[in-house]
GROMACS .gro file of C-alpha atoms in nm:
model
  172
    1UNK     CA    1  -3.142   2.539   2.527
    2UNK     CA    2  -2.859   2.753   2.650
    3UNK     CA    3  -3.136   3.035   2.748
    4UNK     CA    4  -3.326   2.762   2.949
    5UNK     CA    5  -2.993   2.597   3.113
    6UNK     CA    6  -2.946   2.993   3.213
    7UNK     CA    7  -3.257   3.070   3.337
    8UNK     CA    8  -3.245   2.738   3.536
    9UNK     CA    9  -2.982   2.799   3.696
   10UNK     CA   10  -3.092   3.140   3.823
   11UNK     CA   11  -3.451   3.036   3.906
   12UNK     CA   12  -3.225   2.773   4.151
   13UNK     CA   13  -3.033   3.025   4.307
   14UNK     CA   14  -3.373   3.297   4.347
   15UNK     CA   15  -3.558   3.006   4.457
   16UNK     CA   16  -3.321   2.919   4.740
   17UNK     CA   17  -3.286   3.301   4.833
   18UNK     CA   18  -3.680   3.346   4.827
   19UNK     CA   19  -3.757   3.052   5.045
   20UNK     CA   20  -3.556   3.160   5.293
   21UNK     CA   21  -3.684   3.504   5.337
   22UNK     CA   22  -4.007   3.377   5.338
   23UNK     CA   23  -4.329   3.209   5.595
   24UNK     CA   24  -4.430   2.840   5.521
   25UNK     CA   25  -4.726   2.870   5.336
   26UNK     CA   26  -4.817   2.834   4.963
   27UNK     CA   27  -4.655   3.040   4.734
   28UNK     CA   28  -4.727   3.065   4.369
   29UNK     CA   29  -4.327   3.213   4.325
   30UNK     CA   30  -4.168   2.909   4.493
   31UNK     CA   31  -4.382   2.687   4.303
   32UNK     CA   32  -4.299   2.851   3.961
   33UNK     CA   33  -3.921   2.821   4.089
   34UNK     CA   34  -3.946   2.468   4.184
   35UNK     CA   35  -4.115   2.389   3.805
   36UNK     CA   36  -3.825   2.625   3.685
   37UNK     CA   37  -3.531   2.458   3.878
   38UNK     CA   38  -3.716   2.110   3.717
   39UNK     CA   39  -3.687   2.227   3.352
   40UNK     CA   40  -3.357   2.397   3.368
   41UNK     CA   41  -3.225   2.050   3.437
   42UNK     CA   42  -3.437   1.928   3.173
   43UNK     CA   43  -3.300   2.180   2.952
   44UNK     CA   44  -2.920   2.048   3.073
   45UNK     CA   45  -2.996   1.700   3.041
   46UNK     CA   46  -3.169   1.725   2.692
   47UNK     CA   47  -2.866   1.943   2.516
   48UNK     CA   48  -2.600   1.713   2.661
   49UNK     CA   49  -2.804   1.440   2.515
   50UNK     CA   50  -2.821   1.613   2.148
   51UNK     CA   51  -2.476   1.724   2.217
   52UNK     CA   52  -2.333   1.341   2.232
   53UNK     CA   53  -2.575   1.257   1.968
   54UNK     CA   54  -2.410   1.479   1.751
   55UNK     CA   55  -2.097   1.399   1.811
   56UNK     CA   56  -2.152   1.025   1.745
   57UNK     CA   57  -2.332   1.129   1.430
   58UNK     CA   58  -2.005   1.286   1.290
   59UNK     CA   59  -1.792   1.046   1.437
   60UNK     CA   60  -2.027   0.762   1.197
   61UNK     CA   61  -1.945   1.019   0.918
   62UNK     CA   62  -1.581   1.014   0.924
   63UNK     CA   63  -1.547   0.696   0.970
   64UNK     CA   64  -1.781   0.593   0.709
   65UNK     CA   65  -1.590   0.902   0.497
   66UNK     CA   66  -1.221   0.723   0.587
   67UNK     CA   67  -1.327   0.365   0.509
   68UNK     CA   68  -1.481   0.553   0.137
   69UNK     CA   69  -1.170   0.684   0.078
   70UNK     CA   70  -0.949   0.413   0.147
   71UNK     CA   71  -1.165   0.191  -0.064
   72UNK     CA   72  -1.154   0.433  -0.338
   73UNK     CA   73  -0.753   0.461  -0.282
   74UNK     CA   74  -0.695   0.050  -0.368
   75UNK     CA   75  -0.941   0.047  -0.595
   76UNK     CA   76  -0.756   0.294  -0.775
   77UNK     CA   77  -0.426   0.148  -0.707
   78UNK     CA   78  -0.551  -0.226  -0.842
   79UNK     CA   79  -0.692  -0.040  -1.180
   80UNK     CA   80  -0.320   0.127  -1.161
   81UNK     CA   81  -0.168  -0.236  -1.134
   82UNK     CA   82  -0.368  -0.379  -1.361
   83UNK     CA   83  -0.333  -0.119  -1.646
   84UNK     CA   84   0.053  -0.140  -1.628
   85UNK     CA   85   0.009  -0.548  -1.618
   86UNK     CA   86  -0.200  -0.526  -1.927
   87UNK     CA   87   0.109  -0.273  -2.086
   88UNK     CA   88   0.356  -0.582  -2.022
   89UNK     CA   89   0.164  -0.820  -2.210
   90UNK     CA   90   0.420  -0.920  -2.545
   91UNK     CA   91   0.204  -0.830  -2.802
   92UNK     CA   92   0.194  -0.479  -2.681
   93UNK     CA   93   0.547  -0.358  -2.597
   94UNK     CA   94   0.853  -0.285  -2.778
   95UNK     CA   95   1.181  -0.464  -2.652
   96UNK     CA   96   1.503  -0.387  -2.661
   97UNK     CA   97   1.837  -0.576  -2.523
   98UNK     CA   98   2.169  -0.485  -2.401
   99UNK     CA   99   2.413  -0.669  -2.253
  100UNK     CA  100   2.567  -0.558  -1.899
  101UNK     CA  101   2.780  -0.762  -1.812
  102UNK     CA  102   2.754  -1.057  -2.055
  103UNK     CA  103   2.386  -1.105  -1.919
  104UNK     CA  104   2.129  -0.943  -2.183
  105UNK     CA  105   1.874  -0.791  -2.063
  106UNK     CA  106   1.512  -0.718  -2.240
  107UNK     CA  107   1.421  -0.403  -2.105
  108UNK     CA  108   0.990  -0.318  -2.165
  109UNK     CA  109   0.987   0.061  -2.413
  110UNK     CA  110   0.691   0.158  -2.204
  111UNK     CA  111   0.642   0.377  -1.950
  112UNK     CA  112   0.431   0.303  -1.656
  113UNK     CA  113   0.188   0.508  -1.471
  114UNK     CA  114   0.207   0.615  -1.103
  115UNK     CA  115  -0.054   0.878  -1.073
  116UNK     CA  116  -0.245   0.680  -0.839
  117UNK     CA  117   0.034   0.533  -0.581
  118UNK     CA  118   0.173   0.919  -0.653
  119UNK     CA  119  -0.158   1.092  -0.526
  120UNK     CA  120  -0.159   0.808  -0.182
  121UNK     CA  121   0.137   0.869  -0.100
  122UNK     CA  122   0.102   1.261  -0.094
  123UNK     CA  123  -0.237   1.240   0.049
  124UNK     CA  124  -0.106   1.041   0.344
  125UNK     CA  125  -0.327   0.757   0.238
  126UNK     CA  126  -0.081   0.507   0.239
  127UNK     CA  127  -0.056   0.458   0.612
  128UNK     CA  128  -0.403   0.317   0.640
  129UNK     CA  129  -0.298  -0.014   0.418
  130UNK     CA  130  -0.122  -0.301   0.613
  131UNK     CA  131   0.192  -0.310   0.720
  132UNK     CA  132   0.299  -0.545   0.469
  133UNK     CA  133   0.058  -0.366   0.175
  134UNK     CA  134   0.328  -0.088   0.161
  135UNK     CA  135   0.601  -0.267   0.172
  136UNK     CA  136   0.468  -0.481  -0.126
  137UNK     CA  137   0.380  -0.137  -0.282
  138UNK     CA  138   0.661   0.070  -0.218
  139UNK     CA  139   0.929  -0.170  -0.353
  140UNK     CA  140   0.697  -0.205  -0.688
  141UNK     CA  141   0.649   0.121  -0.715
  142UNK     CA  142   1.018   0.191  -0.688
  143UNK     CA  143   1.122  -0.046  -0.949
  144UNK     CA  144   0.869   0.077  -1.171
  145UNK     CA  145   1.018   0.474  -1.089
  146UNK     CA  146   1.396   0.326  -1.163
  147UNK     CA  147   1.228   0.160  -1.488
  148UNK     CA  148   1.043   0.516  -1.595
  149UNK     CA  149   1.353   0.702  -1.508
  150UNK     CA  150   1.607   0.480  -1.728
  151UNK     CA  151   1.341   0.493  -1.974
  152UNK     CA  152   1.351   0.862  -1.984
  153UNK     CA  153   1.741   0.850  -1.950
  154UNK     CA  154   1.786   0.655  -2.219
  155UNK     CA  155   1.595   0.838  -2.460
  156UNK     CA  156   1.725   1.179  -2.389
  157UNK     CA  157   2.046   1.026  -2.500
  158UNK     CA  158   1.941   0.864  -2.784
  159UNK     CA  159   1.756   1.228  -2.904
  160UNK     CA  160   2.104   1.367  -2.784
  161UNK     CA  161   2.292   1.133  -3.004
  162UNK     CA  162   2.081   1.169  -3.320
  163UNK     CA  163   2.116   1.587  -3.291
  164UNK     CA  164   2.494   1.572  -3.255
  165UNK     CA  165   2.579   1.306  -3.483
  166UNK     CA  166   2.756   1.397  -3.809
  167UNK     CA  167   2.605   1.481  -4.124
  168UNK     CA  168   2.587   1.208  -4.386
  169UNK     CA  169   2.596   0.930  -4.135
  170UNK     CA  170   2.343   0.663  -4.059
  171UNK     CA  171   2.223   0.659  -3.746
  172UNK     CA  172   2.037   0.336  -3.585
   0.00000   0.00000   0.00000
């Protein structure tokens, strides 16, 4: 195509010379420059037209690749939910209770998973939810890090606590 646009473009500009130079009469060289000048803006017209083709092609692709993705994303986020709603249910967790501040609190011995939101938020997935769909996912998500994190926290101690603690005592 490129060859053609080329060779269209210089069968204009010979053409134009040639005529000039020459009688009016038939000439087989004018008439296989005219035909020339005719297909080199074939040639033009047809690659822009694959050209844009192309381009919408892959434009269908990415878009059709981004709205993939995203579904993929909450999908995976919803079986993330879902999993750690299923964790909370009574007959499967462990409680325990302290008081803070004469309010007792039953605090869930489970730690939740965040490998989904984790992998969104790095991939930069998160910004194609709504407005309101982070919000709604980042203040979840945060409560369940400050819950994982206390959870962690408060086991450290407690292995802390049983290493150091005095021989011949009981601990709890």
């Amino acid at each position: 195509m490129i060859l053609l646009t080329i060779l269209g473009f210089s069968a204009v500009v010979t053409n134009a010379a040639y005529a000039e130079s020459q009688e009016p009469k038939f000439d087989f060289w004018a008439s296989f420059g005219y035909w020339l000048d005719r297909a080199g803006i074939a040639g033009v017209a047809v690659t822009l037209f694959v050209y844009l083709l192309q381009q919408r092609s892959t434009r269908n692709k990415d878009r059709h690749r981004r709205k993939e993705t995203f579904e993929n994303s909450r999908l995976a986020l919803l079986g993330e939910i879902s999993g750690n709603q299923d964790k909370l249910s009574l007959s499967n967790r462990l409680l325990f209770s302290y008081v803070r501040s004469k309010q007792t609190i039953d605090f869930a011995n489970i730690i939740f998973d965040t490998y989904a939101y984790q992998s969104i938020i790095h991939s930069g997935l998160l910004t194609d939810f709504g407005e309101e769909a982070q919000s709604l996912l980042a203040q979840l998500y945060s409560r369940i890090d400050f819950h994982n994190e206390s959870l962690k926290y408060r086991s450290r101690l407690e292995t802390e606590f049983s290493l150091f603690r005095k021989p011949g005592t009981q601990g709890n």
